[in-house]
Amino acid sequence: MPSPDDMDPKALQALLTKYQNGDATDEERAQVEAWYDALDGEAEPPLSASEKQAFVNQHWQEVAAQIRQTPTRSWQLTLFYQLTAAAVLVLSIGLGWYFLMNRSPEPVSDQVAAQTGQSKLVAKTNESRKPLRIALSDGSVITLKPGSQVQYPEQFAENRREVRLVGEGFFEVTKNPKRPFLVYANGLVTKVLGTSFTIVAHAGKPTAEVVVRTGRVAVYRQADQPATTSDMVLTPNEKATFYRAESRIVKSLADHPVVIRPQAIKTHFVFDNTPVARVFKELDEVYGVTISFDADALVNCTLTANLAHQSLPDQLNMICLSIGATYQTSGTNIQISGRGCP
């Protein structure tokens, strides 16, 4: 495989984009990191693989801009000088502080700050074994899982709030209709005004997921920007899965639905000879899901059970076992099937 110095502009830009998106092969990743090491020289201590990933994520757009402006006929002559100049500029304004923070005893190993317009861009990686809570300038909070990375401006713009995630994070977004909150993760964009949700988007993985806990969010492919009215909208306990290879998004029920309306729990999941139609209605209200069943077939079915402290799947299994029924999930709908009760 040719080195970056020998590649044409479009090929190198494509390579850097694949590296930044986590789609590069092991050979391509080694190629980019070897090029970075050549630029870095011996001026600073060597970077780990995660640190190199953060660097490329942070600055690949500036390098790509230089690539697009370079005439093809003078490519091999000028590429080295342009990339070296870009690297030296980045190193001078950001990596000195980066190395200092990276060697600090704090659990957050990366805290990169590079001047971007009116605000600084901050990048953090959670290398501890516990979730890391990060407070943003607008009052929103990100709980970052171990091994995950996030990038965000020190101060958000007046008209939008943008964050980039690699890994897994739980977002609690402060409501502000005038400043949409957008999370870019593994080719998927999540757009919200104010809600809480989880994103799972590990680099190099074939899928990215968004699971909503409260509020409503819209999701769309990053390639579709700007977003249109055809965005997929998720409500609590719904999940969107983005399949990168097929470039499609599928909506389904969350793997582990949570109680989102505790005020709707009147019996605390303790039922005594209760018609199952009423039981299913209460589960609808508590979890915000849709449970479909044949009311006529199940009209004589009742339930006496304590369903407290159980997950929704376990609750459904217990109900179905008691009335001789089964259930299956199709998309975000739960369908109950049974012959009924005598």
mmCIF file of C-alpha atoms in Angstrom:
data_model
loop_
_atom_site.group_PDB
_atom_site.id
_atom_site.type_symbol
_atom_site.label_atom_id
_atom_site.label_comp_id
_atom_site.label_asym_id
_atom_site.label_seq_id
_atom_site.Cartn_x
_atom_site.Cartn_y
_atom_site.Cartn_z
ATOM 1 C CA MET A 1 0.000 0.000 0.000
ATOM 2 C CA PRO A 2 1.443 3.441 -0.914
ATOM 3 C CA SER A 3 2.423 5.864 1.827
ATOM 4 C CA PRO A 4 0.358 9.049 2.388
ATOM 5 C CA ASP A 5 3.099 11.071 0.684
ATOM 6 C CA ASP A 6 2.623 9.031 -2.499
ATOM 7 C CA MET A 7 -1.185 9.083 -2.581
ATOM 8 C CA ASP A 8 -3.309 11.414 -4.696
ATOM 9 C CA PRO A 9 -5.428 14.026 -2.845
ATOM 10 C CA LYS A 10 -8.752 12.211 -3.098
ATOM 11 C CA ALA A 11 -7.309 8.907 -1.922
ATOM 12 C CA LEU A 12 -5.608 10.479 1.100
ATOM 13 C CA GLN A 13 -8.726 12.422 2.054
ATOM 14 C CA ALA A 14 -10.755 9.197 1.837
ATOM 15 C CA LEU A 15 -8.182 7.398 3.996
ATOM 16 C CA LEU A 16 -8.259 10.074 6.715
ATOM 17 C CA THR A 17 -12.064 10.094 6.653
ATOM 18 C CA LYS A 18 -12.178 6.306 7.097
ATOM 19 C CA TYR A 19 -9.725 6.578 9.982
ATOM 20 C CA GLN A 20 -11.781 9.307 11.665
ATOM 21 C CA ASN A 21 -15.041 7.347 11.256
ATOM 22 C CA GLY A 22 -13.541 4.108 12.566
ATOM 23 C CA ASP A 23 -13.926 2.310 9.212
ATOM 24 C CA ALA A 24 -10.223 1.897 8.413
ATOM 25 C CA THR A 25 -8.670 -1.556 8.252
ATOM 26 C CA ASP A 26 -5.796 -2.479 10.564
ATOM 27 C CA GLU A 27 -3.367 -1.865 7.706
ATOM 28 C CA GLU A 28 -4.873 1.551 6.919
ATOM 29 C CA ARG A 29 -4.835 2.574 10.599
ATOM 30 C CA ALA A 30 -1.170 1.596 10.818
ATOM 31 C CA GLN A 31 -0.493 3.633 7.677
ATOM 32 C CA VAL A 32 -2.059 6.801 9.121
ATOM 33 C CA GLU A 33 -0.387 6.368 12.510
ATOM 34 C CA ALA A 34 3.004 5.782 10.869
ATOM 35 C CA TRP A 35 2.541 9.027 8.925
ATOM 36 C CA TYR A 36 1.637 10.817 12.148
ATOM 37 C CA ASP A 37 4.722 9.422 13.886
ATOM 38 C CA ALA A 38 6.861 10.702 11.020
ATOM 39 C CA LEU A 39 5.451 14.213 11.465
ATOM 40 C CA ASP A 40 5.724 14.100 15.230
ATOM 41 C CA GLY A 41 9.387 13.117 15.190
ATOM 42 C CA GLU A 42 11.172 12.988 18.527
ATOM 43 C CA ALA A 43 9.991 16.342 19.879
ATOM 44 C CA GLU A 44 7.384 14.813 22.177
ATOM 45 C CA PRO A 45 6.802 11.454 23.871
ATOM 46 C CA PRO A 46 5.071 8.864 21.621
ATOM 47 C CA LEU A 47 1.281 8.772 21.515
ATOM 48 C CA SER A 48 -0.909 5.770 22.242
ATOM 49 C CA ALA A 49 -3.345 4.494 19.610
ATOM 50 C CA SER A 50 -6.280 6.216 21.341
ATOM 51 C CA GLU A 51 -4.345 9.490 21.497
ATOM 52 C CA LYS A 52 -3.534 9.294 17.780
ATOM 53 C CA GLN A 53 -7.235 8.633 17.081
ATOM 54 C CA ALA A 54 -8.186 11.706 19.106
ATOM 55 C CA PHE A 55 -5.615 13.809 17.247
ATOM 56 C CA VAL A 56 -6.870 12.767 13.817
ATOM 57 C CA ASN A 57 -10.514 13.239 14.906
ATOM 58 C CA GLN A 58 -9.613 16.714 16.104
ATOM 59 C CA HIS A 59 -7.650 17.952 13.085
ATOM 60 C CA TRP A 60 -8.494 15.864 10.039
ATOM 61 C CA GLN A 61 -10.733 18.593 8.605
ATOM 62 C CA GLU A 62 -7.857 21.094 8.517
ATOM 63 C CA VAL A 63 -5.636 18.525 6.788
ATOM 64 C CA ALA A 64 -8.430 17.595 4.357
ATOM 65 C CA ALA A 65 -8.851 21.267 3.482
ATOM 66 C CA GLN A 66 -5.154 21.478 2.631
ATOM 67 C CA ILE A 67 -5.472 18.348 0.492
ATOM 68 C CA ARG A 68 -8.391 19.735 -1.521
ATOM 69 C CA GLN A 69 -6.481 22.926 -2.273
ATOM 70 C CA THR A 70 -3.377 21.108 -3.589
ATOM 71 C CA PRO A 71 -3.054 20.795 -7.426
ATOM 72 C CA THR A 72 -2.610 17.174 -8.499
ATOM 73 C CA ARG A 73 0.455 17.863 -10.620
ATOM 74 C CA SER A 74 2.398 19.314 -7.694
ATOM 75 C CA TRP A 75 1.002 16.915 -5.114
ATOM 76 C CA GLN A 76 4.112 14.924 -4.213
ATOM 77 C CA LEU A 77 6.266 18.053 -4.061
ATOM 78 C CA THR A 78 4.014 20.073 -1.734
ATOM 79 C CA LEU A 79 2.157 17.517 0.355
ATOM 80 C CA PHE A 80 4.939 16.948 2.850
ATOM 81 C CA TYR A 81 5.394 20.663 3.510
ATOM 82 C CA GLN A 82 1.665 21.347 3.845
ATOM 83 C CA LEU A 83 1.010 18.465 6.209
ATOM 84 C CA THR A 84 4.137 19.255 8.202
ATOM 85 C CA ALA A 85 3.082 22.899 8.534
ATOM 86 C CA ALA A 86 -0.392 21.867 9.621
ATOM 87 C CA ALA A 87 1.030 19.410 12.152
ATOM 88 C CA VAL A 88 3.506 21.951 13.548
ATOM 89 C CA LEU A 89 0.729 24.515 13.949
ATOM 90 C CA VAL A 90 -1.509 22.020 15.733
ATOM 91 C CA LEU A 91 1.332 20.783 17.917
ATOM 92 C CA SER A 92 2.308 24.292 18.933
ATOM 93 C CA ILE A 93 -1.195 25.367 20.006
ATOM 94 C CA GLY A 94 -2.547 22.170 21.444
ATOM 95 C CA LEU A 95 -0.284 19.198 22.011
ATOM 96 C CA GLY A 96 1.985 20.778 24.602
ATOM 97 C CA TRP A 97 -0.965 21.145 26.950
ATOM 98 C CA TYR A 98 -2.279 17.768 25.754
ATOM 99 C CA PHE A 99 0.862 15.932 26.863
ATOM 100 C CA LEU A 100 0.893 17.747 30.191
ATOM 101 C CA MET A 101 -2.687 16.726 30.933
ATOM 102 C CA ASN A 102 -2.147 13.216 29.578
ATOM 103 C CA ARG A 103 0.594 12.603 32.148
ATOM 104 C CA SER A 104 -1.427 14.035 35.036
ATOM 105 C CA PRO A 105 -2.802 11.679 37.727
ATOM 106 C CA GLU A 106 -6.397 12.625 36.900
ATOM 107 C CA PRO A 107 -8.618 9.802 35.553
ATOM 108 C CA VAL A 108 -9.292 11.750 32.361
ATOM 109 C CA SER A 109 -6.230 11.218 30.199
ATOM 110 C CA ASP A 110 -7.005 13.519 27.258
ATOM 111 C CA GLN A 111 -8.014 17.119 27.601
ATOM 112 C CA VAL A 112 -7.201 18.655 24.253
ATOM 113 C CA ALA A 113 -7.889 22.310 23.673
ATOM 114 C CA ALA A 114 -7.462 23.822 20.193
ATOM 115 C CA GLN A 115 -8.712 27.232 19.160
ATOM 116 C CA THR A 116 -11.726 26.917 16.811
ATOM 117 C CA GLY A 117 -13.320 30.246 16.009
ATOM 118 C CA GLN A 118 -14.808 31.880 19.081
ATOM 119 C CA SER A 119 -14.533 28.824 21.340
ATOM 120 C CA LYS A 120 -12.134 26.065 22.265
ATOM 121 C CA LEU A 121 -12.775 22.437 21.364
ATOM 122 C CA VAL A 122 -12.373 20.054 24.296
ATOM 123 C CA ALA A 123 -11.785 16.319 23.879
ATOM 124 C CA LYS A 124 -11.993 13.908 26.794
ATOM 125 C CA THR A 125 -11.464 10.165 27.113
ATOM 126 C CA ASN A 126 -12.635 8.153 30.086
ATOM 127 C CA GLU A 127 -9.824 5.723 30.850
ATOM 128 C CA SER A 128 -11.070 4.940 34.333
ATOM 129 C CA ARG A 129 -13.211 1.943 35.249
ATOM 130 C CA LYS A 130 -16.151 4.079 36.326
ATOM 131 C CA PRO A 131 -18.582 6.284 34.391
ATOM 132 C CA LEU A 132 -17.319 9.854 34.015
ATOM 133 C CA ARG A 133 -19.772 12.713 34.490
ATOM 134 C CA ILE A 134 -19.066 15.734 32.254
ATOM 135 C CA ALA A 135 -20.940 19.025 32.673
ATOM 136 C CA LEU A 136 -21.308 21.164 29.544
ATOM 137 C CA SER A 137 -21.533 24.947 29.346
ATOM 138 C CA ASP A 138 -25.317 24.907 28.707
ATOM 139 C CA GLY A 139 -26.098 22.821 31.791
ATOM 140 C CA SER A 140 -26.351 19.538 29.892
ATOM 141 C CA VAL A 141 -24.534 16.518 31.314
ATOM 142 C CA ILE A 142 -22.819 13.570 29.629
ATOM 143 C CA THR A 143 -22.117 10.383 31.574
ATOM 144 C CA LEU A 144 -19.269 8.810 29.617
ATOM 145 C CA LYS A 145 -18.702 5.054 29.870
ATOM 146 C CA PRO A 146 -15.147 3.705 30.367
ATOM 147 C CA GLY A 147 -13.085 3.661 27.186
ATOM 148 C CA SER A 148 -15.307 6.230 25.450
ATOM 149 C CA GLN A 149 -14.383 9.622 23.991
ATOM 150 C CA VAL A 150 -16.320 12.857 23.564
ATOM 151 C CA GLN A 151 -15.541 16.195 21.887
ATOM 152 C CA TYR A 152 -17.429 19.445 22.431
ATOM 153 C CA PRO A 153 -16.872 23.219 22.343
ATOM 154 C CA GLU A 154 -15.960 24.894 25.589
ATOM 155 C CA GLN A 155 -18.780 27.346 24.790
ATOM 156 C CA PHE A 156 -21.570 26.345 22.414
ATOM 157 C CA ALA A 157 -22.567 28.501 19.448
ATOM 158 C CA GLU A 158 -25.633 30.718 19.734
ATOM 159 C CA ASN A 159 -27.764 28.688 17.319
ATOM 160 C CA ARG A 160 -26.719 25.061 17.933
ATOM 161 C CA ARG A 161 -24.930 22.701 20.288
ATOM 162 C CA GLU A 162 -22.735 20.020 18.695
ATOM 163 C CA VAL A 163 -20.972 17.055 20.297
ATOM 164 C CA ARG A 164 -19.019 14.113 18.851
ATOM 165 C CA LEU A 165 -18.998 10.722 20.569
ATOM 166 C CA VAL A 166 -16.952 7.553 20.151
ATOM 167 C CA GLY A 167 -18.088 4.777 22.465
ATOM 168 C CA GLU A 168 -21.045 4.965 24.840
ATOM 169 C CA GLY A 169 -22.550 7.890 26.713
ATOM 170 C CA PHE A 170 -25.776 8.864 28.476
ATOM 171 C CA PHE A 171 -26.933 12.405 27.673
ATOM 172 C CA GLU A 172 -29.145 14.631 29.828
ATOM 173 C CA VAL A 173 -29.805 17.641 27.622
ATOM 174 C CA THR A 174 -30.978 21.000 28.919
ATOM 175 C CA LYS A 175 -34.038 22.124 26.982
ATOM 176 C CA ASN A 176 -33.495 25.037 24.606
ATOM 177 C CA PRO A 177 -35.672 25.102 21.447
ATOM 178 C CA LYS A 178 -33.530 27.867 19.933
ATOM 179 C CA ARG A 179 -30.316 25.824 20.184
ATOM 180 C CA PRO A 180 -30.750 22.244 18.920
ATOM 181 C CA PHE A 181 -28.408 19.693 20.475
ATOM 182 C CA LEU A 182 -26.734 17.367 17.949
ATOM 183 C CA VAL A 183 -24.589 14.315 18.667
ATOM 184 C CA TYR A 184 -22.462 12.858 15.847
ATOM 185 C CA ALA A 185 -21.584 9.207 16.431
ATOM 186 C CA ASN A 186 -20.371 6.570 13.962
ATOM 187 C CA GLY A 187 -22.299 7.991 11.002
ATOM 188 C CA LEU A 188 -25.514 8.635 12.959
ATOM 189 C CA VAL A 189 -26.778 12.062 14.037
ATOM 190 C CA THR A 190 -29.084 12.452 17.043
ATOM 191 C CA LYS A 191 -30.956 15.762 17.229
ATOM 192 C CA VAL A 192 -32.783 16.848 20.385
ATOM 193 C CA LEU A 193 -34.134 19.946 22.092
ATOM 194 C CA GLY A 194 -34.171 18.625 25.639
ATOM 195 C CA THR A 195 -34.323 15.005 26.807
ATOM 196 C CA SER A 196 -32.265 12.076 28.095
ATOM 197 C CA PHE A 197 -30.957 9.225 26.000
ATOM 198 C CA THR A 198 -28.109 6.764 25.541
ATOM 199 C CA ILE A 199 -25.880 6.437 22.468
ATOM 200 C CA VAL A 200 -23.727 3.385 21.781
ATOM 201 C CA ALA A 201 -21.347 3.977 18.860
ATOM 202 C CA HIS A 202 -18.002 2.236 19.179
ATOM 203 C CA ALA A 203 -15.361 2.932 16.543
ATOM 204 C CA GLY A 204 -15.113 0.216 13.920
ATOM 205 C CA LYS A 205 -18.419 -1.421 14.899
ATOM 206 C CA PRO A 206 -21.032 -2.091 12.175
ATOM 207 C CA THR A 207 -23.880 -0.450 14.093
ATOM 208 C CA ALA A 208 -24.713 2.604 16.189
ATOM 209 C CA GLU A 209 -27.648 2.774 18.618
ATOM 210 C CA VAL A 210 -29.737 5.480 20.249
ATOM 211 C CA VAL A 211 -32.050 4.578 23.146
ATOM 212 C CA VAL A 212 -34.429 7.246 24.496
ATOM 213 C CA ARG A 213 -35.303 7.431 28.179
ATOM 214 C CA THR A 214 -37.304 10.671 28.298
ATOM 215 C CA GLY A 215 -38.567 13.191 25.748
ATOM 216 C CA ARG A 216 -38.288 12.853 21.970
ATOM 217 C CA VAL A 217 -35.294 12.755 19.638
ATOM 218 C CA ALA A 218 -34.817 12.684 15.874
ATOM 219 C CA VAL A 219 -32.137 10.529 14.256
ATOM 220 C CA TYR A 220 -30.746 10.557 10.742
ATOM 221 C CA ARG A 221 -27.681 9.454 8.834
ATOM 222 C CA GLN A 222 -24.815 11.927 8.892
ATOM 223 C CA ALA A 223 -24.635 11.611 5.095
ATOM 224 C CA ASP A 224 -28.162 13.082 4.903
ATOM 225 C CA GLN A 225 -27.255 16.467 6.395
ATOM 226 C CA PRO A 226 -28.999 18.795 6.557
ATOM 227 C CA ALA A 227 -31.801 16.898 8.249
ATOM 228 C CA THR A 228 -35.209 16.757 6.605
ATOM 229 C CA THR A 229 -38.758 16.289 7.780
ATOM 230 C CA SER A 230 -38.330 12.542 7.170
ATOM 231 C CA ASP A 231 -36.170 12.142 10.289
ATOM 232 C CA MET A 232 -37.019 9.108 12.403
ATOM 233 C CA VAL A 233 -38.491 10.262 15.715
ATOM 234 C CA LEU A 234 -37.990 8.211 18.880
ATOM 235 C CA THR A 235 -40.027 8.372 22.072
ATOM 236 C CA PRO A 236 -39.217 6.888 25.507
ATOM 237 C CA ASN A 237 -38.142 3.235 25.526
ATOM 238 C CA GLU A 238 -37.638 3.223 21.764
ATOM 239 C CA LYS A 239 -34.327 2.409 20.082
ATOM 240 C CA ALA A 240 -32.874 3.267 16.683
ATOM 241 C CA THR A 241 -30.167 1.027 15.224
ATOM 242 C CA PHE A 242 -28.067 2.343 12.340
ATOM 243 C CA TYR A 243 -26.586 -0.392 10.139
ATOM 244 C CA ARG A 244 -23.591 1.246 8.508
ATOM 245 C CA ALA A 245 -22.988 -1.289 5.734
ATOM 246 C CA GLU A 246 -26.605 -1.088 4.585
ATOM 247 C CA SER A 247 -26.955 2.612 5.434
ATOM 248 C CA ARG A 248 -30.356 2.097 7.051
ATOM 249 C CA ILE A 249 -31.963 2.889 10.405
ATOM 250 C CA VAL A 250 -34.363 0.487 12.145
ATOM 251 C CA LYS A 251 -36.663 1.437 15.018
ATOM 252 C CA SER A 252 -37.421 -1.081 17.759
ATOM 253 C CA LEU A 253 -38.262 -1.419 21.420
ATOM 254 C CA ALA A 254 -35.411 -0.780 23.846
ATOM 255 C CA ASP A 255 -33.668 -3.908 25.077
ATOM 256 C CA HIS A 256 -34.307 -2.939 28.683
ATOM 257 C CA PRO A 257 -37.388 -0.673 28.949
ATOM 258 C CA VAL A 258 -37.467 1.461 32.084
ATOM 259 C CA VAL A 259 -40.355 2.882 34.086
ATOM 260 C CA ILE A 260 -40.920 6.369 32.704
ATOM 261 C CA ARG A 261 -44.189 7.274 34.416
ATOM 262 C CA PRO A 262 -43.879 6.269 38.059
ATOM 263 C CA GLN A 263 -46.928 8.382 38.908
ATOM 264 C CA ALA A 264 -49.034 5.963 36.842
ATOM 265 C CA ILE A 265 -48.204 3.046 39.140
ATOM 266 C CA LYS A 266 -51.294 2.743 41.335
ATOM 267 C CA THR A 267 -51.040 -0.861 42.500
ATOM 268 C CA HIS A 268 -47.224 -1.035 42.598
ATOM 269 C CA PHE A 269 -47.464 -3.993 40.206
ATOM 270 C CA VAL A 270 -49.353 -6.081 42.737
ATOM 271 C CA PHE A 271 -52.474 -7.574 41.148
ATOM 272 C CA ASP A 272 -55.263 -9.563 42.787
ATOM 273 C CA ASN A 273 -57.680 -11.260 40.408
ATOM 274 C CA THR A 274 -57.245 -8.295 38.050
ATOM 275 C CA PRO A 275 -58.469 -8.544 34.433
ATOM 276 C CA VAL A 276 -55.440 -8.851 32.165
ATOM 277 C CA ALA A 277 -56.796 -6.083 29.944
ATOM 278 C CA ARG A 278 -56.340 -3.716 32.888
ATOM 279 C CA VAL A 279 -52.879 -5.150 33.609
ATOM 280 C CA PHE A 280 -51.738 -4.542 30.029
ATOM 281 C CA LYS A 281 -53.145 -1.022 30.120
ATOM 282 C CA GLU A 282 -51.159 -0.247 33.247
ATOM 283 C CA LEU A 283 -47.971 -1.578 31.655
ATOM 284 C CA ASP A 284 -48.719 0.658 28.647
ATOM 285 C CA GLU A 285 -48.873 3.703 30.898
ATOM 286 C CA VAL A 286 -45.883 2.847 33.059
ATOM 287 C CA TYR A 287 -43.476 2.039 30.218
ATOM 288 C CA GLY A 288 -44.964 4.179 27.449
ATOM 289 C CA VAL A 289 -45.216 1.143 25.148
ATOM 290 C CA THR A 290 -48.016 -0.310 23.028
ATOM 291 C CA ILE A 291 -49.309 -3.776 23.975
ATOM 292 C CA SER A 292 -51.798 -5.257 21.525
ATOM 293 C CA PHE A 293 -54.094 -8.210 22.263
ATOM 294 C CA ASP A 294 -57.481 -9.664 21.375
ATOM 295 C CA ALA A 295 -59.731 -8.238 24.090
ATOM 296 C CA ASP A 296 -62.567 -10.655 23.271
ATOM 297 C CA ALA A 297 -60.312 -13.714 23.489
ATOM 298 C CA LEU A 298 -58.809 -12.636 26.824
ATOM 299 C CA VAL A 299 -61.977 -11.232 28.372
ATOM 300 C CA ASN A 300 -62.167 -13.969 31.037
ATOM 301 C CA CYS A 301 -58.440 -13.899 31.896
ATOM 302 C CA THR A 302 -57.372 -12.452 35.240
ATOM 303 C CA LEU A 303 -54.036 -12.135 37.026
ATOM 304 C CA THR A 304 -53.025 -12.578 40.644
ATOM 305 C CA ALA A 305 -49.321 -11.840 40.958
ATOM 306 C CA ASN A 306 -46.662 -9.502 42.304
ATOM 307 C CA LEU A 307 -44.743 -8.040 39.346
ATOM 308 C CA ALA A 308 -42.789 -5.473 41.337
ATOM 309 C CA HIS A 309 -39.007 -5.256 40.902
ATOM 310 C CA GLN A 310 -39.076 -7.209 37.654
ATOM 311 C CA SER A 311 -38.110 -6.180 34.147
ATOM 312 C CA LEU A 312 -40.795 -5.741 31.500
ATOM 313 C CA PRO A 313 -39.822 -8.981 29.682
ATOM 314 C CA ASP A 314 -40.066 -10.920 32.962
ATOM 315 C CA GLN A 315 -43.429 -9.334 33.739
ATOM 316 C CA LEU A 316 -44.765 -10.274 30.307
ATOM 317 C CA ASN A 317 -43.449 -13.821 30.638
ATOM 318 C CA MET A 318 -45.200 -14.246 33.988
ATOM 319 C CA ILE A 319 -48.493 -12.868 32.673
ATOM 320 C CA CYS A 320 -48.417 -15.034 29.560
ATOM 321 C CA LEU A 321 -47.522 -18.138 31.556
ATOM 322 C CA SER A 322 -50.481 -17.595 33.871
ATOM 323 C CA ILE A 323 -53.033 -17.223 31.041
ATOM 324 C CA GLY A 324 -51.559 -19.666 28.519
ATOM 325 C CA ALA A 325 -50.459 -16.986 26.049
ATOM 326 C CA THR A 326 -47.284 -15.883 24.290
ATOM 327 C CA TYR A 327 -45.884 -12.523 23.219
ATOM 328 C CA GLN A 328 -43.573 -11.210 20.538
ATOM 329 C CA THR A 329 -42.127 -7.817 19.730
ATOM 330 C CA SER A 330 -42.472 -6.308 16.266
ATOM 331 C CA GLY A 331 -40.748 -2.969 15.957
ATOM 332 C CA THR A 332 -41.976 -0.990 18.960
ATOM 333 C CA ASN A 333 -45.209 -2.979 19.380
ATOM 334 C CA ILE A 334 -45.745 -5.920 21.764
ATOM 335 C CA GLN A 335 -48.289 -8.435 20.498
ATOM 336 C CA ILE A 336 -50.018 -10.876 22.901
ATOM 337 C CA SER A 337 -51.420 -14.103 21.422
ATOM 338 C CA GLY A 338 -53.582 -16.617 23.310
ATOM 339 C CA ARG A 339 -56.738 -18.690 23.089
ATOM 340 C CA GLY A 340 -58.242 -17.145 26.167
ATOM 341 C CA CYS A 341 -59.350 -18.391 29.555
ATOM 342 C CA PRO A 342 -62.386 -20.547 30.491
#
